[in-house]
Amino acid sequence: FKSSKVLSDSAREKNMFIQGKVNDINTQLVDQDAVVILEKTPIIEDTLSELFSGSRLTLDMKNDIYSTYRLQPPPHLNEMKVTVVCPATEKHVKKYQRQESYLVEETAEDYRSITLPYIESQSFSLQWVYNILEKKAEADRIIYEDPDPDVGFVLLPDFKWNQKQVDDLYLIAIVHQKGIKSLRGLTSEHLPLLKNVFQKGKETIMQKYKLPASKLRVYLHYQPSYYHLHVHFTMLGYEAPGCGVERAHLLGDVIQNLQSNPDYYKSHTLYFPLRADDGLLTKFREAGKI
């Protein structure tokens, strides 16, 4: 991999998004555009004893009771998680590039006349989603499946989670039913599906990770990052990307809203953030909505 540009980085989240080219003799990839994501892995409590006994310390500063050091841990405790998107499209590059964001107010009519036509005009590939559902990829990562075609789903770890601790637990439930693009496509007809995901997802997490429902944040994104219905399960104390009020809709609230109004999400105004270079933001600007 040869880097060409740092798209964004965060000292707080300890990650960096890099654009570049990949050459791979094994797969015969030549100068393929790629995005590489570097992330520092969390400190694991079970390794603390080895970390303190097997590391090298270099003193930086000492002042009375305070001192700071640089610590060099054993190599196997100093890993970085690396995610590779290849071949990366311009959409991937824009997704990870640091951008200003704008809050969009989308009425039901805006969705029908602006958002939906834009979504349908784009070539957003869902093949990787179908590969998971059909067990053609990532089958070994699925921790639970309800195979029912109408209310079933698969539950698997998000790539943001290294599965070594529950403090930053992050799972994704991908429904088997096709054709539901997002929150906007939900009606009361989908309540059995949503309730099934909600209940069985929480039960599975309790059984496997010993986390009760009171420790979970369960939500949908709007706009989603891909247009096939999926639900996020994260640890309540983990500030996962996109869990803020401007984008995340708690699944419990979604269920209650649909019980009160069968067409709630087809008729209500919704708000969501869009990055400055997002094509959908351009469409809203052209329509005089921004």
mmCIF file of N, CA and C in Angstrom, residues 148-212:
data_model
loop_
_atom_site.group_PDB
_atom_site.id
_atom_site.type_symbol
_atom_site.label_atom_id
_atom_site.label_comp_id
_atom_site.label_asym_id
_atom_site.label_seq_id
_atom_site.Cartn_x
_atom_site.Cartn_y
_atom_site.Cartn_z
ATOM 1 N N ASP A 148 -36.215 -16.759 9.123
ATOM 2 C CA ASP A 148 -37.525 -16.445 8.571
ATOM 3 C C ASP A 148 -37.416 -15.318 7.535
ATOM 4 N N PRO A 149 -37.957 -15.501 6.322
ATOM 5 C CA PRO A 149 -37.798 -14.488 5.263
ATOM 6 C C PRO A 149 -38.535 -13.180 5.537
ATOM 7 N N ASP A 150 -39.528 -13.202 6.405
ATOM 8 C CA ASP A 150 -40.304 -11.989 6.673
ATOM 9 C C ASP A 150 -39.850 -11.244 7.920
ATOM 10 N N VAL A 151 -39.550 -11.962 9.000
ATOM 11 C CA VAL A 151 -39.180 -11.289 10.250
ATOM 12 C C VAL A 151 -37.777 -11.655 10.708
ATOM 13 N N GLY A 152 -37.060 -12.446 9.910
ATOM 14 C CA GLY A 152 -35.744 -12.917 10.311
ATOM 15 C C GLY A 152 -34.628 -11.924 10.037
ATOM 16 N N PHE A 153 -33.446 -12.243 10.588
ATOM 17 C CA PHE A 153 -32.284 -11.369 10.456
ATOM 18 C C PHE A 153 -31.033 -12.139 10.843
ATOM 19 N N VAL A 154 -29.875 -11.581 10.507
ATOM 20 C CA VAL A 154 -28.603 -12.095 11.012
ATOM 21 C C VAL A 154 -27.998 -11.030 11.920
ATOM 22 N N LEU A 155 -27.306 -11.467 12.953
ATOM 23 C CA LEU A 155 -26.649 -10.560 13.899
ATOM 24 C C LEU A 155 -25.163 -10.870 13.885
ATOM 25 N N LEU A 156 -24.347 -9.854 13.630
ATOM 26 C CA LEU A 156 -22.905 -10.056 13.566
ATOM 27 C C LEU A 156 -22.172 -8.806 14.038
ATOM 28 N N PRO A 157 -20.905 -8.938 14.451
ATOM 29 C CA PRO A 157 -20.148 -7.778 14.927
ATOM 30 C C PRO A 157 -19.879 -6.783 13.807
ATOM 31 N N ASP A 158 -19.992 -5.518 14.143
ATOM 32 C CA ASP A 158 -19.558 -4.468 13.227
ATOM 33 C C ASP A 158 -18.033 -4.465 13.183
ATOM 34 N N PHE A 159 -17.475 -4.054 12.055
ATOM 35 C CA PHE A 159 -16.021 -4.031 11.922
ATOM 36 C C PHE A 159 -15.359 -3.048 12.883
ATOM 37 N N LYS A 160 -16.136 -2.114 13.437
ATOM 38 C CA LYS A 160 -15.569 -1.159 14.392
ATOM 39 C C LYS A 160 -15.193 -1.830 15.708
ATOM 40 N N TRP A 161 -15.729 -3.029 15.962
ATOM 41 C CA TRP A 161 -15.517 -3.704 17.238
ATOM 42 C C TRP A 161 -14.568 -4.877 17.071
ATOM 43 N N ASN A 162 -13.547 -4.931 17.936
ATOM 44 C CA ASN A 162 -12.569 -6.026 17.824
ATOM 45 C C ASN A 162 -12.977 -7.260 18.619
ATOM 46 N N GLN A 163 -14.111 -7.206 19.331
ATOM 47 C CA GLN A 163 -14.698 -8.343 20.055
ATOM 48 C C GLN A 163 -13.855 -8.832 21.235
ATOM 49 N N LYS A 164 -12.929 -8.005 21.703
ATOM 50 C CA LYS A 164 -12.089 -8.417 22.820
ATOM 51 C C LYS A 164 -12.579 -7.888 24.166
ATOM 52 N N GLN A 165 -13.549 -6.970 24.168
ATOM 53 C CA GLN A 165 -14.132 -6.438 25.378
ATOM 54 C C GLN A 165 -15.525 -5.925 25.042
ATOM 55 N N VAL A 166 -16.386 -5.855 26.055
ATOM 56 C CA VAL A 166 -17.761 -5.437 25.798
ATOM 57 C C VAL A 166 -17.954 -3.931 25.967
ATOM 58 N N ASP A 167 -16.932 -3.223 26.436
ATOM 59 C CA ASP A 167 -17.077 -1.779 26.672
ATOM 60 C C ASP A 167 -17.447 -1.018 25.407
ATOM 61 N N ASP A 168 -16.997 -1.507 24.252
ATOM 62 C CA ASP A 168 -17.324 -0.846 22.988
ATOM 63 C C ASP A 168 -18.058 -1.817 22.060
ATOM 64 N N LEU A 169 -18.878 -2.686 22.661
ATOM 65 C CA LEU A 169 -19.659 -3.649 21.879
ATOM 66 C C LEU A 169 -20.429 -2.943 20.769
ATOM 67 N N TYR A 170 -20.372 -3.545 19.567
ATOM 68 C CA TYR A 170 -21.054 -2.973 18.402
ATOM 69 C C TYR A 170 -21.463 -4.120 17.482
ATOM 70 N N LEU A 171 -22.771 -4.381 17.424
ATOM 71 C CA LEU A 171 -23.308 -5.435 16.559
ATOM 72 C C LEU A 171 -24.299 -4.838 15.575
ATOM 73 N N ILE A 172 -24.445 -5.504 14.438
ATOM 74 C CA ILE A 172 -25.394 -5.079 13.413
ATOM 75 C C ILE A 172 -26.368 -6.217 13.126
ATOM 76 N N ALA A 173 -27.654 -5.903 13.137
ATOM 77 C CA ALA A 173 -28.685 -6.857 12.720
ATOM 78 C C ALA A 173 -29.133 -6.473 11.318
ATOM 79 N N ILE A 174 -28.935 -7.380 10.360
ATOM 80 C CA ILE A 174 -29.325 -7.150 8.970
ATOM 81 C C ILE A 174 -30.537 -8.022 8.664
ATOM 82 N N VAL A 175 -31.639 -7.412 8.262
ATOM 83 C CA VAL A 175 -32.877 -8.175 8.063
ATOM 84 C C VAL A 175 -32.810 -8.960 6.755
ATOM 85 N N HIS A 176 -33.495 -10.099 6.732
ATOM 86 C CA HIS A 176 -33.553 -10.905 5.514
ATOM 87 C C HIS A 176 -34.474 -10.279 4.469
ATOM 88 N N GLN A 177 -35.504 -9.610 4.918
ATOM 89 C CA GLN A 177 -36.481 -9.037 3.993
ATOM 90 C C GLN A 177 -35.828 -7.922 3.161
ATOM 91 N N LYS A 178 -35.965 -8.031 1.854
ATOM 92 C CA LYS A 178 -35.377 -7.038 0.957
ATOM 93 C C LYS A 178 -36.405 -5.978 0.584
ATOM 94 N N GLY A 179 -35.914 -4.843 0.143
ATOM 95 C CA GLY A 179 -36.803 -3.805 -0.356
ATOM 96 C C GLY A 179 -37.100 -2.683 0.617
ATOM 97 N N ILE A 180 -36.690 -2.825 1.899
ATOM 98 C CA ILE A 180 -36.880 -1.735 2.858
ATOM 99 C C ILE A 180 -35.596 -0.913 2.875
ATOM 100 N N LYS A 181 -35.639 0.238 2.254
ATOM 101 C CA LYS A 181 -34.425 1.041 2.096
ATOM 102 C C LYS A 181 -33.971 1.679 3.396
ATOM 103 N N SER A 182 -34.930 2.166 4.176
ATOM 104 C CA SER A 182 -34.560 2.938 5.363
ATOM 105 C C SER A 182 -35.764 3.110 6.263
ATOM 106 N N LEU A 183 -35.596 3.954 7.259
ATOM 107 C CA LEU A 183 -36.673 4.304 8.179
ATOM 108 C C LEU A 183 -37.919 4.757 7.433
ATOM 109 N N ARG A 184 -37.734 5.476 6.329
ATOM 110 C CA ARG A 184 -38.855 6.012 5.554
ATOM 111 C C ARG A 184 -39.741 4.912 4.961
ATOM 112 N N GLY A 185 -39.214 3.734 4.800
ATOM 113 C CA GLY A 185 -39.989 2.649 4.205
ATOM 114 C C GLY A 185 -40.780 1.828 5.205
ATOM 115 N N LEU A 186 -40.673 2.167 6.490
ATOM 116 C CA LEU A 186 -41.339 1.373 7.523
ATOM 117 C C LEU A 186 -42.784 1.800 7.734
ATOM 118 N N THR A 187 -43.664 0.812 7.904
ATOM 119 C CA THR A 187 -45.052 1.043 8.287
ATOM 120 C C THR A 187 -45.399 0.056 9.396
ATOM 121 N N SER A 188 -46.631 0.107 9.873
ATOM 122 C CA SER A 188 -47.050 -0.809 10.930
ATOM 123 C C SER A 188 -46.974 -2.270 10.481
ATOM 124 N N GLU A 189 -46.956 -2.519 9.170
ATOM 125 C CA GLU A 189 -46.821 -3.880 8.667
ATOM 126 C C GLU A 189 -45.480 -4.503 9.065
ATOM 127 N N HIS A 190 -44.510 -3.635 9.353
ATOM 128 C CA HIS A 190 -43.170 -4.124 9.686
ATOM 129 C C HIS A 190 -42.968 -4.285 11.196
ATOM 130 N N LEU A 191 -44.004 -4.047 11.991
ATOM 131 C CA LEU A 191 -43.857 -4.164 13.442
ATOM 132 C C LEU A 191 -43.415 -5.559 13.881
ATOM 133 N N PRO A 192 -43.968 -6.648 13.316
ATOM 134 C CA PRO A 192 -43.468 -7.974 13.714
ATOM 135 C C PRO A 192 -41.971 -8.142 13.459
ATOM 136 N N LEU A 193 -41.478 -7.614 12.353
ATOM 137 C CA LEU A 193 -40.055 -7.678 12.027
ATOM 138 C C LEU A 193 -39.240 -6.894 13.048
ATOM 139 N N LEU A 194 -39.636 -5.654 13.305
ATOM 140 C CA LEU A 194 -38.886 -4.795 14.222
ATOM 141 C C LEU A 194 -38.884 -5.356 15.644
ATOM 142 N N LYS A 195 -40.037 -5.855 16.083
ATOM 143 C CA LYS A 195 -40.119 -6.424 17.429
ATOM 144 C C LYS A 195 -39.266 -7.690 17.545
ATOM 145 N N ASN A 196 -39.227 -8.473 16.494
ATOM 146 C CA ASN A 196 -38.426 -9.693 16.500
ATOM 147 C C ASN A 196 -36.938 -9.372 16.604
ATOM 148 N N VAL A 197 -36.484 -8.398 15.807
ATOM 149 C CA VAL A 197 -35.078 -7.973 15.860
ATOM 150 C C VAL A 197 -34.748 -7.438 17.253
ATOM 151 N N PHE A 198 -35.640 -6.600 17.784
ATOM 152 C CA PHE A 198 -35.432 -5.973 19.084
ATOM 153 C C PHE A 198 -35.317 -7.032 20.186
ATOM 154 N N GLN A 199 -36.258 -7.940 20.215
ATOM 155 C CA GLN A 199 -36.304 -8.928 21.292
ATOM 156 C C GLN A 199 -35.191 -9.962 21.184
ATOM 157 N N LYS A 200 -35.065 -10.580 20.012
ATOM 158 C CA LYS A 200 -34.080 -11.646 19.871
ATOM 159 C C LYS A 200 -32.651 -11.116 19.868
ATOM 160 N N GLY A 201 -32.471 -9.889 19.372
ATOM 161 C CA GLY A 201 -31.149 -9.277 19.434
ATOM 162 C C GLY A 201 -30.715 -9.075 20.878
ATOM 163 N N LYS A 202 -31.604 -8.550 21.708
ATOM 164 C CA LYS A 202 -31.284 -8.327 23.122
ATOM 165 C C LYS A 202 -31.053 -9.650 23.845
ATOM 166 N N GLU A 203 -31.877 -10.654 23.550
ATOM 167 C CA GLU A 203 -31.712 -11.969 24.196
ATOM 168 C C GLU A 203 -30.368 -12.596 23.843
ATOM 169 N N THR A 204 -29.979 -12.491 22.572
ATOM 170 C CA THR A 204 -28.705 -13.063 22.134
ATOM 171 C C THR A 204 -27.533 -12.383 22.826
ATOM 172 N N ILE A 205 -27.579 -11.063 22.920
ATOM 173 C CA ILE A 205 -26.489 -10.319 23.558
ATOM 174 C C ILE A 205 -26.407 -10.655 25.046
ATOM 175 N N MET A 206 -27.552 -10.842 25.679
ATOM 176 C CA MET A 206 -27.550 -11.226 27.088
ATOM 177 C C MET A 206 -26.924 -12.604 27.258
ATOM 178 N N GLN A 207 -27.289 -13.538 26.399
ATOM 179 C CA GLN A 207 -26.777 -14.902 26.509
ATOM 180 C C GLN A 207 -25.282 -14.981 26.217
ATOM 181 N N LYS A 208 -24.831 -14.248 25.196
ATOM 182 C CA LYS A 208 -23.444 -14.367 24.750
ATOM 183 C C LYS A 208 -22.491 -13.434 25.485
ATOM 184 N N TYR A 209 -22.950 -12.216 25.803
ATOM 185 C CA TYR A 209 -22.050 -11.216 26.387
ATOM 186 C C TYR A 209 -22.459 -10.774 27.791
ATOM 187 N N LYS A 210 -23.550 -11.351 28.323
ATOM 188 C CA LYS A 210 -24.011 -11.043 29.684
ATOM 189 C C LYS A 210 -24.339 -9.565 29.874
ATOM 190 N N LEU A 211 -24.817 -8.934 28.822
ATOM 191 C CA LEU A 211 -25.225 -7.531 28.897
ATOM 192 C C LEU A 211 -26.740 -7.450 28.858
ATOM 193 N N PRO A 212 -27.368 -6.889 29.891
ATOM 194 C CA PRO A 212 -28.826 -6.749 29.883
ATOM 195 C C PRO A 212 -29.270 -5.642 28.937
#
